Every structure is written in C-alpha cells, then in structure tokens.
Amino acid sequence: MKTCKSSHLDSGLESDLQCRSGPGCVVKCGSERMENAAKRRLAANARERRRMQGLNTAFDRLRKVVPQWGQDKKLSKYETLQMALSYIMALTRILAEAERYSTEREWINHHCEHFHPESYHEYMGQKMATDSDSYAQRIFSYHSEHFQIAN
DNA sequence: TAGGCCATCTGGTCCT
DNA sequence: AGGACCAGATGGCCTA
C-alpha cells in the first residue's frame, strides 16, 4: 500500500500554538491542535476514500449496462464513459427511427431484442462471430480502439 | 522496462 | 467550521 506522508501535518501549524490558557500551555495545546489537525486530515482521507469508492461503484454499474462487445478485459473508466456516450446516442437514434415506422409492434420486433441488456451478449456471440450483417455494428458505432475525444 | 490504469493522499475551493 | 468536490502528485500493479 501507499506510504503515509506526514510532513504536511507539521507544516503551517506552528503559528497556531498560542492559546487562551496562557504561555504555559503552548506545548500542550500545540500538540493537541496538531493532534486534532491530524485527526481531521485522517477523517478527510477516509471520506475521500469512501467518495471514490462510491464513484467506482457507479462505474461498475455503468459497465454492467453498457455493451462490451465480447471483450474479456474490463473497460477502463474512460472507455466506459465513451461507450456509454455512444450507447445512449445509438439508442436515441433508434427511438428517432421508430417514429418512421407505422406500428410500434413492427418496430419492436425489428429492433428491440438486439439491445435488451440480457440479450446483447448472446446476440453479439452469434452475430459478431460471423462478422456479417451486424445490425449492432450499423447502429452502434463504438470501437474501443477508435475513441474520439469530445470537446 | 515503459506506459497505462488505478488507489490513495493532499491542499485548495466552494457550499451549507 | 466542516463536508463535498476537484485536481495534482505519488507509487503500485499489470501488460506488451
């Protein structure tokens, strides 16, 4: 694990050593203050750790609902965000397309099964293996090696 | 071994 | 004052 760097805890605190109890307690109160500062710093570290863990949990949940195209390797955070962006845009496009179909049922039969979270892996297993006539490839344009940085 | 990715620590800033 | 959020620094792990 990481080494604990404590030099910061010593800096900037000396000017705070005087207290209302008089000069006699400079050392005592000074060390108390430093102790409190150290405690606050540790508490802040713990909060930050929890915050980042929450963020990572959110990334994991996002990974679960975003296509991985049969990649065995876990998507990085950056890749996950890019994939989510492409996925949302693809779904938006599909919804827009739906308006051009005469009946909802016809449209659903034609499209929806391919993008159901539970079915896309199976779908990709069947379709990507043959690498021909891929509906998803037409609709969904994400390729991990071809990111575009959105500005 | 270099480069990518990540976790953690830290200090600064903003908000309540 | 204290918490949330952020970005920079640092070091560990993994892979090509």
Short mmCIF file of C-alpha atoms (C1' of nucleotides) in Angstrom, two decimals:
data_model
loop_
_atom_site.label_atom_id
_atom_site.label_comp_id
_atom_site.label_asym_id
_atom_site.label_seq_id
_atom_site.Cartn_x
_atom_site.Cartn_y
_atom_site.Cartn_z
CA MET A 1 0.00 0.00 0.00
CA LYS A 2 0.92 3.66 -0.08
CA THR A 3 3.36 5.10 2.37
CA CYS A 4 1.98 7.65 4.78
CA LYS A 5 3.44 11.09 4.18
CA SER A 6 3.03 13.13 7.34
CA SER A 7 5.19 16.18 6.69
CA HIS A 8 2.13 18.25 5.78
CA LEU A 9 0.78 17.71 9.26
CA ASP A 10 3.72 19.58 10.71
CA SER A 11 3.62 22.50 8.34
CA GLY A 12 1.51 25.57 8.89
CA LEU A 13 0.52 24.68 12.40
CA GLU A 14 3.24 26.29 14.46
CA SER A 15 1.72 29.76 14.18
CA ASP A 16 -1.36 28.37 15.87
CA LEU A 17 0.32 27.28 19.07
CA GLN A 18 -0.74 30.12 21.41
CA CYS A 19 -3.98 29.63 23.28
CA ARG A 20 -6.08 31.48 25.87
CA SER A 21 -4.77 29.40 28.75
CA GLY A 22 -1.51 31.35 28.71
CA PRO A 23 2.04 30.71 27.65
CA GLY A 24 2.35 27.74 29.98
CA CYS A 25 0.29 25.53 27.81
CA VAL A 26 1.85 26.38 24.49
CA VAL A 27 3.37 22.95 24.13
CA LYS A 28 0.34 21.05 25.43
CA CYS A 29 -2.24 22.92 23.36
CA GLY A 30 0.10 22.98 20.41
CA SER A 31 0.37 19.25 20.35
CA GLU A 32 -3.37 18.97 20.92
CA ARG A 33 -4.03 21.16 17.92
CA MET A 34 -1.64 19.13 15.83
CA GLU A 35 -3.36 16.00 17.01
CA ASN A 36 -6.72 17.46 16.02
CA ALA A 37 -5.35 18.52 12.67
CA ALA A 38 -4.04 15.02 12.13
CA LYS A 39 -7.40 13.56 13.10
CA ARG A 40 -9.23 15.90 10.74
CA ARG A 41 -6.83 15.00 7.94
CA LEU A 42 -7.37 11.29 8.52
CA ALA A 43 -11.13 11.80 8.58
CA ALA A 44 -10.93 13.75 5.33
CA ASN A 45 -8.86 10.95 3.80
CA ALA A 46 -11.46 8.40 4.84
CA ARG A 47 -14.27 10.50 3.38
CA GLU A 48 -12.38 10.91 0.15
CA ARG A 49 -11.77 7.16 0.01
CA ARG A 50 -15.48 6.49 0.51
CA ARG A 51 -16.36 9.07 -2.11
CA MET A 52 -14.04 7.47 -4.67
CA GLN A 53 -15.37 4.03 -3.79
CA GLY A 54 -18.87 5.32 -4.46
CA LEU A 55 -17.71 6.67 -7.76
CA ASN A 56 -16.15 3.33 -8.66
CA THR A 57 -19.35 1.52 -7.70
CA ALA A 58 -21.19 3.80 -10.10
CA PHE A 59 -18.66 2.97 -12.82
CA ASP A 60 -19.17 -0.74 -12.19
CA ARG A 61 -22.93 -0.34 -12.51
CA LEU A 62 -22.45 1.57 -15.71
CA ARG A 63 -20.14 -1.16 -17.07
CA LYS A 64 -22.88 -3.71 -16.48
CA VAL A 65 -25.41 -1.93 -18.68
CA VAL A 66 -23.04 -0.86 -21.41
CA PRO A 67 -22.07 -3.22 -24.26
CA GLN A 68 -18.57 -4.67 -24.11
CA TRP A 69 -18.57 -6.39 -27.48
CA GLY A 70 -17.27 -9.64 -26.06
CA GLN A 71 -14.17 -8.04 -24.58
CA ASP A 72 -12.90 -10.19 -21.74
CA LYS A 73 -10.96 -7.27 -20.33
CA LYS A 74 -12.82 -4.81 -18.13
CA LEU A 75 -13.37 -1.40 -19.71
CA SER A 76 -11.36 1.41 -18.20
CA LYS A 77 -13.23 4.36 -16.72
CA TYR A 78 -12.54 6.46 -19.77
CA GLU A 79 -13.65 3.67 -22.11
CA THR A 80 -16.78 3.14 -20.02
CA LEU A 81 -17.77 6.79 -20.37
CA GLN A 82 -17.09 6.78 -24.11
CA MET A 83 -19.06 3.56 -24.51
CA ALA A 84 -21.97 4.93 -22.50
CA LEU A 85 -21.99 8.05 -24.66
CA SER A 86 -22.06 6.03 -27.87
CA TYR A 87 -24.67 3.67 -26.46
CA ILE A 88 -27.00 6.49 -25.47
CA MET A 89 -26.60 8.13 -28.85
CA ALA A 90 -27.34 4.84 -30.60
CA LEU A 91 -30.49 4.32 -28.53
CA THR A 92 -31.56 7.88 -29.20
CA ARG A 93 -31.13 7.27 -32.91
CA ILE A 94 -33.22 4.13 -32.67
CA LEU A 95 -36.01 5.99 -30.91
CA ALA A 96 -35.97 8.63 -33.61
CA GLU A 97 -36.11 5.90 -36.22
CA ALA A 98 -39.09 4.34 -34.52
CA GLU A 99 -41.20 7.33 -35.35
CA ARG A 100 -40.89 6.47 -39.00
CA TYR A 101 -42.45 3.03 -38.58
CA SER A 102 -46.20 2.64 -39.00
CA THR A 103 -46.80 0.40 -35.98
CA GLU A 104 -44.93 0.09 -32.74
CA ARG A 105 -45.12 -3.69 -32.79
CA GLU A 106 -43.45 -3.88 -36.16
CA TRP A 107 -40.63 -1.67 -34.93
CA ILE A 108 -40.20 -3.55 -31.67
CA ASN A 109 -39.98 -6.90 -33.46
CA HIS A 110 -37.37 -5.48 -35.74
CA HIS A 111 -35.12 -3.77 -33.21
CA CYS A 112 -35.62 -4.23 -29.53
CA GLU A 113 -34.31 -7.73 -28.94
CA HIS A 114 -30.84 -6.67 -30.03
CA PHE A 115 -30.50 -4.04 -27.37
CA HIS A 116 -32.04 -5.70 -24.39
CA PRO A 117 -29.36 -5.81 -21.67
CA GLU A 118 -29.83 -9.54 -21.14
CA SER A 119 -29.71 -10.41 -24.79
CA TYR A 120 -26.98 -8.37 -26.33
CA HIS A 121 -24.19 -10.64 -25.13
CA GLU A 122 -25.91 -13.63 -26.63
CA TYR A 123 -26.65 -11.60 -29.71
CA MET A 124 -23.04 -10.50 -30.00
CA GLY A 125 -21.89 -14.06 -29.56
CA GLN A 126 -23.96 -15.12 -32.52
CA LYS A 127 -23.59 -12.13 -34.76
CA MET A 128 -20.09 -10.84 -34.14
CA ALA A 129 -18.67 -14.33 -34.50
CA THR A 130 -19.87 -14.50 -38.06
CA ASP A 131 -18.89 -10.88 -38.59
CA SER A 132 -21.53 -10.37 -41.20
CA ASP A 133 -24.70 -8.31 -41.41
CA SER A 134 -24.31 -6.86 -37.95
CA TYR A 135 -27.24 -4.75 -37.02
CA ALA A 136 -25.41 -3.52 -33.98
CA GLN A 137 -22.38 -2.54 -35.99
CA ARG A 138 -24.55 -0.44 -38.22
CA ILE A 139 -26.43 1.24 -35.41
CA PHE A 140 -23.77 1.33 -32.76
CA SER A 141 -20.52 2.82 -33.93
CA TYR A 142 -18.30 2.46 -30.89
CA HIS A 143 -14.91 0.78 -31.28
CA SER A 144 -12.59 0.83 -28.30
CA GLU A 145 -9.53 1.50 -30.41
CA HIS A 146 -11.15 4.46 -32.17
CA PHE A 147 -12.11 6.88 -29.48
CA GLN A 148 -12.99 10.41 -30.24
CA ILE A 149 -12.35 12.95 -27.57
CA ALA A 150 -15.49 15.03 -27.27
CA ASN A 151 -14.76 18.68 -26.64
"C1'" DT B 1 11.18 -1.77 -18.87
"C1'" DA B 2 7.93 1.77 -20.38
"C1'" DG B 3 3.30 3.05 -20.42
"C1'" DG B 4 -1.48 2.70 -18.92
"C1'" DC B 5 -4.60 2.43 -15.26
"C1'" DC B 6 -5.72 2.82 -10.70
"C1'" DA B 7 -5.98 3.91 -5.47
"C1'" DT B 8 -4.69 6.98 -2.18
"C1'" DC B 9 -3.14 11.23 -0.07
"C1'" DT B 10 -3.23 16.04 -0.07
"C1'" DG B 11 -4.34 21.02 -0.27
"C1'" DG B 12 -7.39 24.27 -2.38
"C1'" DT B 13 -12.04 25.95 -3.26
"C1'" DC B 14 -16.88 26.16 -2.79
"C1'" DC B 15 -21.09 25.36 -0.34
"C1'" DT B 16 -24.16 24.74 3.66
"C1'" DA C 1 -16.44 25.02 10.79
"C1'" DG C 2 -16.88 21.06 8.37
"C1'" DG C 3 -18.11 18.38 4.34
"C1'" DA C 4 -18.06 17.68 -0.76
"C1'" DC C 5 -15.65 18.05 -4.76
"C1'" DC C 6 -11.64 18.54 -7.53
"C1'" DA C 7 -7.00 18.17 -9.50
"C1'" DG C 8 -2.11 17.19 -8.85
"C1'" DA C 9 1.37 14.07 -7.03
"C1'" DT C 10 2.88 9.63 -5.98
"C1'" DG C 11 3.59 4.85 -6.10
"C1'" DG C 12 1.85 0.00 -7.07
"C1'" DC C 13 0.28 -3.41 -10.37
"C1'" DC C 14 -0.17 -5.28 -14.89
"C1'" DT C 15 0.76 -5.98 -19.74
"C1'" DA C 16 3.08 -5.65 -24.22
#
